[in-house]
């Protein structure tokens, strides 16, 4: 009794239908390559030698015309290439999920948040989300409206669209508070460092800048409310003004005690900013080059900056900070 012959072409076509309906999958890309070769009209990958030999033995003695017809049928089985390639690998059924797309998207968001804490564009790509963060935005907005998630810039460098649970945000704030507690705080001594263009600083806007200490300062050395510049306020009055990057420092008083206190506060503020920037901040060169319009090394203020933690260099007083050290200047 001859064994029943299996119609490989029918099986390959049935598998293709199951794949396109999302009910079957394979652990190799051989069927995909075969389908691509059939669609592009290129010659499909040859069948392994051992299979070719078995088919030759099977068709031994057949007429030449019949052999060519059957081979042509196998070259394109339902547009997916050779049946041998379509049937290669291990096929398995996919169990359909009873939940709808929204429930699955919520479960995906929760699993990513459990793993990383914060969901952003790069995190979504890292997690292999198909379509990236954009595909999850409708669900994220709904969860934000329901109060389950908060949106903001929680981690620097992850972009403006970041989502996290309330518990995660509270935990991040706790870490930030602990880091600030390790830093020396000179505000308790009466000095506060503000951005010159901060609305809380009225100098240069509602209030005029006080005159600089030492009437011989060049006319070009004038404070302004430029982005990146800082002002150190002590007991409601400005003591020091620093341009962006601390390249130029101006003093509004000659009181040595006030200058010492304001210089320590300014250096501590700059050191914290470098640590917040991490490795990127460590590559920035923070050097005080001038004081009241003159080279800082030619003024007594260089000694004040050195006592505050800066290092004397040929071109000025430089701030060196380990971006990963806590509580050190």
PDB file of C-alpha atoms in Angstrom, residues 47 63 66 98 165-167 199 225 230 238:
ATOM      1  CA  UNK A  47      16.222  24.100  -1.891  1.00  0.00           C
ATOM      2  CA  UNK A  63       8.216  11.788 -18.069  1.00  0.00           C
ATOM      3  CA  UNK A  66       5.426  16.061 -16.407  1.00  0.00           C
ATOM      4  CA  UNK A  98      -9.591  38.454  24.290  1.00  0.00           C
ATOM      5  CA  UNK A 165       3.286  57.859  37.532  1.00  0.00           C
ATOM      6  CA  UNK A 166       2.731  60.202  40.449  1.00  0.00           C
ATOM      7  CA  UNK A 167       4.698  57.908  42.756  1.00  0.00           C
ATOM      8  CA  UNK A 199      11.183  87.820  37.206  1.00  0.00           C
ATOM      9  CA  UNK A 225      19.526  91.055  31.939  1.00  0.00           C
ATOM     10  CA  UNK A 230      23.590  85.649  37.248  1.00  0.00           C
ATOM     11  CA  UNK A 238      23.008  92.949  44.541  1.00  0.00           C
TER      12      UNK A 238
END
